[in-house]
Amino acid sequence: MQPPALRRPPRWGEPPPSALARIRQRISAWLGAAPASQRTALRPLPLALQRDPLAAPYLAADDAGDHASAGEEASRAMQRATTAGEWWPADIWGHRALWHYERAGMELEATRTARLIGDLRVAAGDPASARRYYAEAIAEARDIGAEQEQGLAALGMGRAAMDLSDVTVARRLAAIALDLLMRAGAPAEQLQAARDLRGQEKEVG
């Protein structure tokens, strides 16, 4: 069995909104003016996922324009697909959840979802593409003062670096994650995961 970093990553589905689009959305929110058509930024749910009975609650919330509920339903679908190792559907659902959470102004949920997209891409054998999501989660968590999420995103980025054989960066990120998680009073298993990565050896060559 090949190690995760050597497996060919799956072809991902919907990309998240660009950084520029997100900035525009935030400026519009601050000014109290929504874009003329927010919903055009999200493509229709792929038919393969629409046929899944578990998609019904999401579709109902989406049709009603209930971004908070749609985000929660998409997040649940993402978690189910991730647990089953169904990476393409998980990625689609994750980006849907991220999109809806941002429009609902649910910053902590959006930050967590960005981190989870990074986690699933590492699990799917694509640590290189995972880094952008961890970086986004770190920045967003710092902005809202969510130290535990910031620490978990730093830990995820460290694991991605380790999979890419960048041991020095991995250990540095693990130390940062441990400090953040300790300050946030994170559970013991999260602290131990950071300690394990900080001290993990990986042969390079």
mmCIF file with all atom_site columns, C-alpha atoms in Angstrom:
data_model
loop_
_atom_site.group_PDB
_atom_site.id
_atom_site.type_symbol
_atom_site.label_atom_id
_atom_site.label_alt_id
_atom_site.label_comp_id
_atom_site.label_asym_id
_atom_site.label_entity_id
_atom_site.label_seq_id
_atom_site.pdbx_PDB_ins_code
_atom_site.Cartn_x
_atom_site.Cartn_y
_atom_site.Cartn_z
_atom_site.occupancy
_atom_site.B_iso_or_equiv
_atom_site.pdbx_formal_charge
_atom_site.auth_seq_id
_atom_site.auth_comp_id
_atom_site.auth_asym_id
_atom_site.auth_atom_id
_atom_site.pdbx_PDB_model_num
ATOM 1   C CA . MET A 1 1   ? 0.000   0.000  0.000   1.00 0.00 ? 1   MET A CA 1
ATOM 2   C CA . GLN A 1 2   ? 1.419   3.383  -0.966  1.00 0.00 ? 2   GLN A CA 1
ATOM 3   C CA . PRO A 1 3   ? 1.829   6.091  1.674   1.00 0.00 ? 3   PRO A CA 1
ATOM 4   C CA . PRO A 1 4   ? -0.718  8.931  1.461   1.00 0.00 ? 4   PRO A CA 1
ATOM 5   C CA . ALA A 1 5   ? 1.671   11.403 -0.150  1.00 0.00 ? 5   ALA A CA 1
ATOM 6   C CA . LEU A 1 6   ? 2.320   9.046  -3.076  1.00 0.00 ? 6   LEU A CA 1
ATOM 7   C CA . ARG A 1 7   ? -1.259  8.146  -3.929  1.00 0.00 ? 7   ARG A CA 1
ATOM 8   C CA . ARG A 1 8   ? -2.802  9.940  -6.863  1.00 0.00 ? 8   ARG A CA 1
ATOM 9   C CA . PRO A 1 9   ? -5.291  12.424 -5.397  1.00 0.00 ? 9   PRO A CA 1
ATOM 10  C CA . PRO A 1 10  ? -8.880  12.342 -6.602  1.00 0.00 ? 10  PRO A CA 1
ATOM 11  C CA . ARG A 1 11  ? -10.155 14.906 -9.057  1.00 0.00 ? 11  ARG A CA 1
ATOM 12  C CA . TRP A 1 12  ? -11.832 17.486 -6.901  1.00 0.00 ? 12  TRP A CA 1
ATOM 13  C CA . GLY A 1 13  ? -15.158 19.059 -7.645  1.00 0.00 ? 13  GLY A CA 1
ATOM 14  C CA . GLU A 1 14  ? -16.317 22.592 -6.939  1.00 0.00 ? 14  GLU A CA 1
ATOM 15  C CA . PRO A 1 15  ? -13.611 25.072 -5.957  1.00 0.00 ? 15  PRO A CA 1
ATOM 16  C CA . PRO A 1 16  ? -14.343 27.574 -3.185  1.00 0.00 ? 16  PRO A CA 1
ATOM 17  C CA . PRO A 1 17  ? -15.009 31.214 -4.035  1.00 0.00 ? 17  PRO A CA 1
ATOM 18  C CA . SER A 1 18  ? -11.814 33.098 -4.853  1.00 0.00 ? 18  SER A CA 1
ATOM 19  C CA . ALA A 1 19  ? -10.103 35.227 -2.215  1.00 0.00 ? 19  ALA A CA 1
ATOM 20  C CA . LEU A 1 20  ? -11.184 38.356 -4.109  1.00 0.00 ? 20  LEU A CA 1
ATOM 21  C CA . ALA A 1 21  ? -14.802 37.171 -4.164  1.00 0.00 ? 21  ALA A CA 1
ATOM 22  C CA . ARG A 1 22  ? -14.707 36.597 -0.402  1.00 0.00 ? 22  ARG A CA 1
ATOM 23  C CA . ILE A 1 23  ? -13.314 40.069 0.219   1.00 0.00 ? 23  ILE A CA 1
ATOM 24  C CA . ARG A 1 24  ? -16.078 41.571 -1.913  1.00 0.00 ? 24  ARG A CA 1
ATOM 25  C CA . GLN A 1 25  ? -18.689 39.584 0.008   1.00 0.00 ? 25  GLN A CA 1
ATOM 26  C CA . ARG A 1 26  ? -17.354 40.858 3.344   1.00 0.00 ? 26  ARG A CA 1
ATOM 27  C CA . ILE A 1 27  ? -17.257 44.468 2.168   1.00 0.00 ? 27  ILE A CA 1
ATOM 28  C CA . SER A 1 28  ? -20.848 44.128 0.971   1.00 0.00 ? 28  SER A CA 1
ATOM 29  C CA . ALA A 1 29  ? -21.858 42.675 4.331   1.00 0.00 ? 29  ALA A CA 1
ATOM 30  C CA . TRP A 1 30  ? -20.184 45.534 6.207   1.00 0.00 ? 30  TRP A CA 1
ATOM 31  C CA . LEU A 1 31  ? -22.015 48.053 4.021   1.00 0.00 ? 31  LEU A CA 1
ATOM 32  C CA . GLY A 1 32  ? -25.294 46.234 4.515   1.00 0.00 ? 32  GLY A CA 1
ATOM 33  C CA . ALA A 1 33  ? -25.674 45.586 0.801   1.00 0.00 ? 33  ALA A CA 1
ATOM 34  C CA . ALA A 1 34  ? -25.814 42.047 -0.479  1.00 0.00 ? 34  ALA A CA 1
ATOM 35  C CA . PRO A 1 35  ? -24.532 41.299 -3.966  1.00 0.00 ? 35  PRO A CA 1
ATOM 36  C CA . ALA A 1 36  ? -27.186 41.447 -6.677  1.00 0.00 ? 36  ALA A CA 1
ATOM 37  C CA . SER A 1 37  ? -27.242 37.675 -6.994  1.00 0.00 ? 37  SER A CA 1
ATOM 38  C CA . GLN A 1 38  ? -25.360 35.698 -4.374  1.00 0.00 ? 38  GLN A CA 1
ATOM 39  C CA . ARG A 1 39  ? -26.846 32.392 -5.415  1.00 0.00 ? 39  ARG A CA 1
ATOM 40  C CA . THR A 1 40  ? -25.260 32.452 -8.878  1.00 0.00 ? 40  THR A CA 1
ATOM 41  C CA . ALA A 1 41  ? -21.871 31.862 -7.235  1.00 0.00 ? 41  ALA A CA 1
ATOM 42  C CA . LEU A 1 42  ? -22.851 28.304 -6.358  1.00 0.00 ? 42  LEU A CA 1
ATOM 43  C CA . ARG A 1 43  ? -23.444 25.797 -9.123  1.00 0.00 ? 43  ARG A CA 1
ATOM 44  C CA . PRO A 1 44  ? -26.304 23.277 -8.952  1.00 0.00 ? 44  PRO A CA 1
ATOM 45  C CA . LEU A 1 45  ? -25.624 20.247 -6.788  1.00 0.00 ? 45  LEU A CA 1
ATOM 46  C CA . PRO A 1 46  ? -24.313 17.431 -9.032  1.00 0.00 ? 46  PRO A CA 1
ATOM 47  C CA . LEU A 1 47  ? -27.087 15.036 -10.046 1.00 0.00 ? 47  LEU A CA 1
ATOM 48  C CA . ALA A 1 48  ? -25.251 12.101 -8.500  1.00 0.00 ? 48  ALA A CA 1
ATOM 49  C CA . LEU A 1 49  ? -25.585 13.780 -5.116  1.00 0.00 ? 49  LEU A CA 1
ATOM 50  C CA . GLN A 1 50  ? -29.093 15.121 -5.688  1.00 0.00 ? 50  GLN A CA 1
ATOM 51  C CA . ARG A 1 51  ? -30.330 11.537 -6.016  1.00 0.00 ? 51  ARG A CA 1
ATOM 52  C CA . ASP A 1 52  ? -29.033 10.667 -2.564  1.00 0.00 ? 52  ASP A CA 1
ATOM 53  C CA . PRO A 1 53  ? -31.985 10.696 -0.113  1.00 0.00 ? 53  PRO A CA 1
ATOM 54  C CA . LEU A 1 54  ? -29.696 12.312 2.449   1.00 0.00 ? 54  LEU A CA 1
ATOM 55  C CA . ALA A 1 55  ? -29.498 15.383 0.195   1.00 0.00 ? 55  ALA A CA 1
ATOM 56  C CA . ALA A 1 56  ? -33.185 16.215 0.647   1.00 0.00 ? 56  ALA A CA 1
ATOM 57  C CA . PRO A 1 57  ? -32.829 18.314 3.835   1.00 0.00 ? 57  PRO A CA 1
ATOM 58  C CA . TYR A 1 58  ? -29.995 20.280 2.256   1.00 0.00 ? 58  TYR A CA 1
ATOM 59  C CA . LEU A 1 59  ? -31.922 20.941 -0.949  1.00 0.00 ? 59  LEU A CA 1
ATOM 60  C CA . ALA A 1 60  ? -34.961 22.101 1.015   1.00 0.00 ? 60  ALA A CA 1
ATOM 61  C CA . ALA A 1 61  ? -32.900 24.547 3.080   1.00 0.00 ? 61  ALA A CA 1
ATOM 62  C CA . ASP A 1 62  ? -31.054 25.760 -0.007  1.00 0.00 ? 62  ASP A CA 1
ATOM 63  C CA . ASP A 1 63  ? -34.306 26.346 -1.910  1.00 0.00 ? 63  ASP A CA 1
ATOM 64  C CA . ALA A 1 64  ? -35.620 28.328 1.060   1.00 0.00 ? 64  ALA A CA 1
ATOM 65  C CA . GLY A 1 65  ? -32.478 30.466 1.174   1.00 0.00 ? 65  GLY A CA 1
ATOM 66  C CA . ASP A 1 66  ? -31.813 29.309 4.739   1.00 0.00 ? 66  ASP A CA 1
ATOM 67  C CA . HIS A 1 67  ? -28.032 29.468 4.660   1.00 0.00 ? 67  HIS A CA 1
ATOM 68  C CA . ALA A 1 68  ? -27.528 28.444 8.281   1.00 0.00 ? 68  ALA A CA 1
ATOM 69  C CA . SER A 1 69  ? -29.563 25.245 7.913   1.00 0.00 ? 69  SER A CA 1
ATOM 70  C CA . ALA A 1 70  ? -28.148 24.495 4.465   1.00 0.00 ? 70  ALA A CA 1
ATOM 71  C CA . GLY A 1 71  ? -24.636 24.838 5.865   1.00 0.00 ? 71  GLY A CA 1
ATOM 72  C CA . GLU A 1 72  ? -25.415 22.456 8.709   1.00 0.00 ? 72  GLU A CA 1
ATOM 73  C CA . GLU A 1 73  ? -26.945 19.862 6.373   1.00 0.00 ? 73  GLU A CA 1
ATOM 74  C CA . ALA A 1 74  ? -24.018 20.109 3.950   1.00 0.00 ? 74  ALA A CA 1
ATOM 75  C CA . SER A 1 75  ? -21.595 19.777 6.855   1.00 0.00 ? 75  SER A CA 1
ATOM 76  C CA . ARG A 1 76  ? -23.342 16.623 8.054   1.00 0.00 ? 76  ARG A CA 1
ATOM 77  C CA . ALA A 1 77  ? -23.223 15.175 4.534   1.00 0.00 ? 77  ALA A CA 1
ATOM 78  C CA . MET A 1 78  ? -19.525 16.028 4.338   1.00 0.00 ? 78  MET A CA 1
ATOM 79  C CA . GLN A 1 79  ? -18.807 14.195 7.572   1.00 0.00 ? 79  GLN A CA 1
ATOM 80  C CA . ARG A 1 80  ? -20.728 11.108 6.442   1.00 0.00 ? 80  ARG A CA 1
ATOM 81  C CA . ALA A 1 81  ? -18.880 11.003 3.121   1.00 0.00 ? 81  ALA A CA 1
ATOM 82  C CA . THR A 1 82  ? -15.510 11.554 4.816   1.00 0.00 ? 82  THR A CA 1
ATOM 83  C CA . THR A 1 83  ? -16.146 8.706  7.248   1.00 0.00 ? 83  THR A CA 1
ATOM 84  C CA . ALA A 1 84  ? -16.955 6.458  4.282   1.00 0.00 ? 84  ALA A CA 1
ATOM 85  C CA . GLY A 1 85  ? -13.810 7.548  2.428   1.00 0.00 ? 85  GLY A CA 1
ATOM 86  C CA . GLU A 1 86  ? -15.890 9.040  -0.383  1.00 0.00 ? 86  GLU A CA 1
ATOM 87  C CA . TRP A 1 87  ? -13.565 11.961 -1.055  1.00 0.00 ? 87  TRP A CA 1
ATOM 88  C CA . TRP A 1 88  ? -15.184 13.610 -4.063  1.00 0.00 ? 88  TRP A CA 1
ATOM 89  C CA . PRO A 1 89  ? -18.668 13.885 -2.478  1.00 0.00 ? 89  PRO A CA 1
ATOM 90  C CA . ALA A 1 90  ? -17.088 14.973 0.819   1.00 0.00 ? 90  ALA A CA 1
ATOM 91  C CA . ASP A 1 91  ? -15.220 17.771 -0.937  1.00 0.00 ? 91  ASP A CA 1
ATOM 92  C CA . ILE A 1 92  ? -18.340 18.925 -2.771  1.00 0.00 ? 92  ILE A CA 1
ATOM 93  C CA . TRP A 1 93  ? -20.337 19.005 0.450   1.00 0.00 ? 93  TRP A CA 1
ATOM 94  C CA . GLY A 1 94  ? -17.547 20.750 2.294   1.00 0.00 ? 94  GLY A CA 1
ATOM 95  C CA . HIS A 1 95  ? -17.428 23.607 -0.170  1.00 0.00 ? 95  HIS A CA 1
ATOM 96  C CA . ARG A 1 96  ? -21.204 23.874 -0.044  1.00 0.00 ? 96  ARG A CA 1
ATOM 97  C CA . ALA A 1 97  ? -21.096 24.123 3.739   1.00 0.00 ? 97  ALA A CA 1
ATOM 98  C CA . LEU A 1 98  ? -18.350 26.746 3.559   1.00 0.00 ? 98  LEU A CA 1
ATOM 99  C CA . TRP A 1 99  ? -20.308 28.835 1.045   1.00 0.00 ? 99  TRP A CA 1
ATOM 100 C CA . HIS A 1 100 ? -23.508 28.801 3.101   1.00 0.00 ? 100 HIS A CA 1
ATOM 101 C CA . TYR A 1 101 ? -21.784 29.454 6.414   1.00 0.00 ? 101 TYR A CA 1
ATOM 102 C CA . GLU A 1 102 ? -20.070 32.505 4.976   1.00 0.00 ? 102 GLU A CA 1
ATOM 103 C CA . ARG A 1 103 ? -23.367 33.903 3.764   1.00 0.00 ? 103 ARG A CA 1
ATOM 104 C CA . ALA A 1 104 ? -24.995 33.214 7.112   1.00 0.00 ? 104 ALA A CA 1
ATOM 105 C CA . GLY A 1 105 ? -22.183 35.113 8.856   1.00 0.00 ? 105 GLY A CA 1
ATOM 106 C CA . MET A 1 106 ? -21.231 31.965 10.806  1.00 0.00 ? 106 MET A CA 1
ATOM 107 C CA . GLU A 1 107 ? -17.513 32.679 10.960  1.00 0.00 ? 107 GLU A CA 1
ATOM 108 C CA . LEU A 1 108 ? -16.502 29.957 13.399  1.00 0.00 ? 108 LEU A CA 1
ATOM 109 C CA . GLU A 1 109 ? -18.367 27.287 11.415  1.00 0.00 ? 109 GLU A CA 1
ATOM 110 C CA . ALA A 1 110 ? -16.823 28.523 8.163   1.00 0.00 ? 110 ALA A CA 1
ATOM 111 C CA . THR A 1 111 ? -13.356 28.418 9.731   1.00 0.00 ? 111 THR A CA 1
ATOM 112 C CA . ARG A 1 112 ? -13.894 24.892 11.006  1.00 0.00 ? 112 ARG A CA 1
ATOM 113 C CA . THR A 1 113 ? -15.181 23.769 7.610   1.00 0.00 ? 113 THR A CA 1
ATOM 114 C CA . ALA A 1 114 ? -12.112 25.131 5.821   1.00 0.00 ? 114 ALA A CA 1
ATOM 115 C CA . ARG A 1 115 ? -9.972  23.111 8.238   1.00 0.00 ? 115 ARG A CA 1
ATOM 116 C CA . LEU A 1 116 ? -12.023 19.970 7.670   1.00 0.00 ? 116 LEU A CA 1
ATOM 117 C CA . ILE A 1 117 ? -11.637 20.320 3.899   1.00 0.00 ? 117 ILE A CA 1
ATOM 118 C CA . GLY A 1 118 ? -7.910  20.351 4.521   1.00 0.00 ? 118 GLY A CA 1
ATOM 119 C CA . ASP A 1 119 ? -8.233  17.248 6.695   1.00 0.00 ? 119 ASP A CA 1
ATOM 120 C CA . LEU A 1 120 ? -10.158 15.304 4.077   1.00 0.00 ? 120 LEU A CA 1
ATOM 121 C CA . ARG A 1 121 ? -7.695  16.210 1.333   1.00 0.00 ? 121 ARG A CA 1
ATOM 122 C CA . VAL A 1 122 ? -4.797  14.987 3.456   1.00 0.00 ? 122 VAL A CA 1
ATOM 123 C CA . ALA A 1 123 ? -6.726  11.776 4.141   1.00 0.00 ? 123 ALA A CA 1
ATOM 124 C CA . ALA A 1 124 ? -7.388  11.434 0.407   1.00 0.00 ? 124 ALA A CA 1
ATOM 125 C CA . GLY A 1 125 ? -3.656  11.658 -0.339  1.00 0.00 ? 125 GLY A CA 1
ATOM 126 C CA . ASP A 1 126 ? -3.482  15.278 -1.512  1.00 0.00 ? 126 ASP A CA 1
ATOM 127 C CA . PRO A 1 127 ? -1.593  17.170 1.228   1.00 0.00 ? 127 PRO A CA 1
ATOM 128 C CA . ALA A 1 128 ? -0.334  19.777 -1.240  1.00 0.00 ? 128 ALA A CA 1
ATOM 129 C CA . SER A 1 129 ? -3.815  21.122 -2.005  1.00 0.00 ? 129 SER A CA 1
ATOM 130 C CA . ALA A 1 130 ? -4.812  20.833 1.668   1.00 0.00 ? 130 ALA A CA 1
ATOM 131 C CA . ARG A 1 131 ? -2.396  23.588 2.680   1.00 0.00 ? 131 ARG A CA 1
ATOM 132 C CA . ARG A 1 132 ? -4.453  26.431 1.222   1.00 0.00 ? 132 ARG A CA 1
ATOM 133 C CA . TYR A 1 133 ? -7.442  25.428 3.342   1.00 0.00 ? 133 TYR A CA 1
ATOM 134 C CA . TYR A 1 134 ? -5.380  25.173 6.496   1.00 0.00 ? 134 TYR A CA 1
ATOM 135 C CA . ALA A 1 135 ? -3.842  28.575 5.764   1.00 0.00 ? 135 ALA A CA 1
ATOM 136 C CA . GLU A 1 136 ? -7.312  30.057 5.316   1.00 0.00 ? 136 GLU A CA 1
ATOM 137 C CA . ALA A 1 137 ? -8.527  28.460 8.543   1.00 0.00 ? 137 ALA A CA 1
ATOM 138 C CA . ILE A 1 138 ? -5.497  29.733 10.463  1.00 0.00 ? 138 ILE A CA 1
ATOM 139 C CA . ALA A 1 139 ? -6.020  33.286 9.216   1.00 0.00 ? 139 ALA A CA 1
ATOM 140 C CA . GLU A 1 140 ? -9.765  33.264 9.874   1.00 0.00 ? 140 GLU A CA 1
ATOM 141 C CA . ALA A 1 141 ? -9.384  31.692 13.314  1.00 0.00 ? 141 ALA A CA 1
ATOM 142 C CA . ARG A 1 142 ? -6.810  34.313 14.261  1.00 0.00 ? 142 ARG A CA 1
ATOM 143 C CA . ASP A 1 143 ? -9.149  37.088 13.119  1.00 0.00 ? 143 ASP A CA 1
ATOM 144 C CA . ILE A 1 144 ? -12.012 35.856 15.286  1.00 0.00 ? 144 ILE A CA 1
ATOM 145 C CA . GLY A 1 145 ? -9.858  34.821 18.246  1.00 0.00 ? 145 GLY A CA 1
ATOM 146 C CA . ALA A 1 146 ? -10.622 31.088 17.977  1.00 0.00 ? 146 ALA A CA 1
ATOM 147 C CA . GLU A 1 147 ? -7.344  29.704 19.326  1.00 0.00 ? 147 GLU A CA 1
ATOM 148 C CA . GLN A 1 148 ? -8.431  26.070 19.387  1.00 0.00 ? 148 GLN A CA 1
ATOM 149 C CA . GLU A 1 149 ? -9.431  26.159 15.722  1.00 0.00 ? 149 GLU A CA 1
ATOM 150 C CA . GLN A 1 150 ? -6.223  27.995 14.898  1.00 0.00 ? 150 GLN A CA 1
ATOM 151 C CA . GLY A 1 151 ? -4.267  25.304 16.705  1.00 0.00 ? 151 GLY A CA 1
ATOM 152 C CA . LEU A 1 152 ? -6.071  22.457 14.959  1.00 0.00 ? 152 LEU A CA 1
ATOM 153 C CA . ALA A 1 153 ? -5.510  24.079 11.570  1.00 0.00 ? 153 ALA A CA 1
ATOM 154 C CA . ALA A 1 154 ? -1.803  24.518 12.369  1.00 0.00 ? 154 ALA A CA 1
ATOM 155 C CA . LEU A 1 155 ? -1.683  20.857 13.389  1.00 0.00 ? 155 LEU A CA 1
ATOM 156 C CA . GLY A 1 156 ? -3.350  19.841 10.128  1.00 0.00 ? 156 GLY A CA 1
ATOM 157 C CA . MET A 1 157 ? -0.912  21.911 8.113   1.00 0.00 ? 157 MET A CA 1
ATOM 158 C CA . GLY A 1 158 ? 1.918   20.303 10.034  1.00 0.00 ? 158 GLY A CA 1
ATOM 159 C CA . ARG A 1 159 ? 0.662   16.847 9.141   1.00 0.00 ? 159 ARG A CA 1
ATOM 160 C CA . ALA A 1 160 ? 0.423   17.897 5.495   1.00 0.00 ? 160 ALA A CA 1
ATOM 161 C CA . ALA A 1 161 ? 4.017   19.135 5.666   1.00 0.00 ? 161 ALA A CA 1
ATOM 162 C CA . MET A 1 162 ? 5.120   15.823 7.175   1.00 0.00 ? 162 MET A CA 1
ATOM 163 C CA . ASP A 1 163 ? 3.405   13.911 4.362   1.00 0.00 ? 163 ASP A CA 1
ATOM 164 C CA . LEU A 1 164 ? 5.346   16.112 1.951   1.00 0.00 ? 164 LEU A CA 1
ATOM 165 C CA . SER A 1 165 ? 8.588   15.219 3.809   1.00 0.00 ? 165 SER A CA 1
ATOM 166 C CA . ASP A 1 166 ? 9.094   18.755 5.115   1.00 0.00 ? 166 ASP A CA 1
ATOM 167 C CA . VAL A 1 167 ? 10.006  17.631 8.618   1.00 0.00 ? 167 VAL A CA 1
ATOM 168 C CA . THR A 1 168 ? 11.343  20.954 9.868   1.00 0.00 ? 168 THR A CA 1
ATOM 169 C CA . VAL A 1 169 ? 8.186   22.845 8.945   1.00 0.00 ? 169 VAL A CA 1
ATOM 170 C CA . ALA A 1 170 ? 6.013   20.036 10.326  1.00 0.00 ? 170 ALA A CA 1
ATOM 171 C CA . ARG A 1 171 ? 7.696   20.180 13.714  1.00 0.00 ? 171 ARG A CA 1
ATOM 172 C CA . ARG A 1 172 ? 7.578   23.958 13.828  1.00 0.00 ? 172 ARG A CA 1
ATOM 173 C CA . LEU A 1 173 ? 3.862   23.921 13.094  1.00 0.00 ? 173 LEU A CA 1
ATOM 174 C CA . ALA A 1 174 ? 3.313   21.207 15.681  1.00 0.00 ? 174 ALA A CA 1
ATOM 175 C CA . ALA A 1 175 ? 4.993   23.382 18.325  1.00 0.00 ? 175 ALA A CA 1
ATOM 176 C CA . ILE A 1 176 ? 2.801   26.338 17.332  1.00 0.00 ? 176 ILE A CA 1
ATOM 177 C CA . ALA A 1 177 ? -0.288  24.132 17.419  1.00 0.00 ? 177 ALA A CA 1
ATOM 178 C CA . LEU A 1 178 ? 0.602   22.781 20.857  1.00 0.00 ? 178 LEU A CA 1
ATOM 179 C CA . ASP A 1 179 ? 1.009   26.284 22.269  1.00 0.00 ? 179 ASP A CA 1
ATOM 180 C CA . LEU A 1 180 ? -2.329  27.414 20.835  1.00 0.00 ? 180 LEU A CA 1
ATOM 181 C CA . LEU A 1 181 ? -4.174  24.310 21.964  1.00 0.00 ? 181 LEU A CA 1
ATOM 182 C CA . MET A 1 182 ? -2.773  24.543 25.485  1.00 0.00 ? 182 MET A CA 1
ATOM 183 C CA . ARG A 1 183 ? -3.838  28.177 25.756  1.00 0.00 ? 183 ARG A CA 1
ATOM 184 C CA . ALA A 1 184 ? -7.313  27.242 24.506  1.00 0.00 ? 184 ALA A CA 1
ATOM 185 C CA . GLY A 1 185 ? -7.701  24.424 27.061  1.00 0.00 ? 185 GLY A CA 1
ATOM 186 C CA . ALA A 1 186 ? -8.076  21.837 24.293  1.00 0.00 ? 186 ALA A CA 1
ATOM 187 C CA . PRO A 1 187 ? -8.772  18.163 25.102  1.00 0.00 ? 187 PRO A CA 1
ATOM 188 C CA . ALA A 1 188 ? -5.866  15.912 26.033  1.00 0.00 ? 188 ALA A CA 1
ATOM 189 C CA . GLU A 1 189 ? -6.053  13.932 22.778  1.00 0.00 ? 189 GLU A CA 1
ATOM 190 C CA . GLN A 1 190 ? -5.534  17.093 20.713  1.00 0.00 ? 190 GLN A CA 1
ATOM 191 C CA . LEU A 1 191 ? -2.540  18.104 22.824  1.00 0.00 ? 191 LEU A CA 1
ATOM 192 C CA . GLN A 1 192 ? -1.054  14.627 22.473  1.00 0.00 ? 192 GLN A CA 1
ATOM 193 C CA . ALA A 1 193 ? -1.516  14.697 18.705  1.00 0.00 ? 193 ALA A CA 1
ATOM 194 C CA . ALA A 1 194 ? 0.514   17.908 18.549  1.00 0.00 ? 194 ALA A CA 1
ATOM 195 C CA . ARG A 1 195 ? 3.201   16.426 20.800  1.00 0.00 ? 195 ARG A CA 1
ATOM 196 C CA . ASP A 1 196 ? 3.361   13.291 18.663  1.00 0.00 ? 196 ASP A CA 1
ATOM 197 C CA . LEU A 1 197 ? 3.842   15.303 15.484  1.00 0.00 ? 197 LEU A CA 1
ATOM 198 C CA . ARG A 1 198 ? 6.421   17.562 17.091  1.00 0.00 ? 198 ARG A CA 1
ATOM 199 C CA . GLY A 1 199 ? 8.516   14.560 18.020  1.00 0.00 ? 199 GLY A CA 1
ATOM 200 C CA . GLN A 1 200 ? 7.771   12.376 14.983  1.00 0.00 ? 200 GLN A CA 1
ATOM 201 C CA . GLU A 1 201 ? 10.696  11.193 12.892  1.00 0.00 ? 201 GLU A CA 1
ATOM 202 C CA . LYS A 1 202 ? 10.314  10.600 9.169   1.00 0.00 ? 202 LYS A CA 1
ATOM 203 C CA . GLU A 1 203 ? 13.068  9.324  6.920   1.00 0.00 ? 203 GLU A CA 1
ATOM 204 C CA . VAL A 1 204 ? 13.570  11.493 3.860   1.00 0.00 ? 204 VAL A CA 1
ATOM 205 C CA . GLY A 1 205 ? 15.221  10.315 0.680   1.00 0.00 ? 205 GLY A CA 1
#
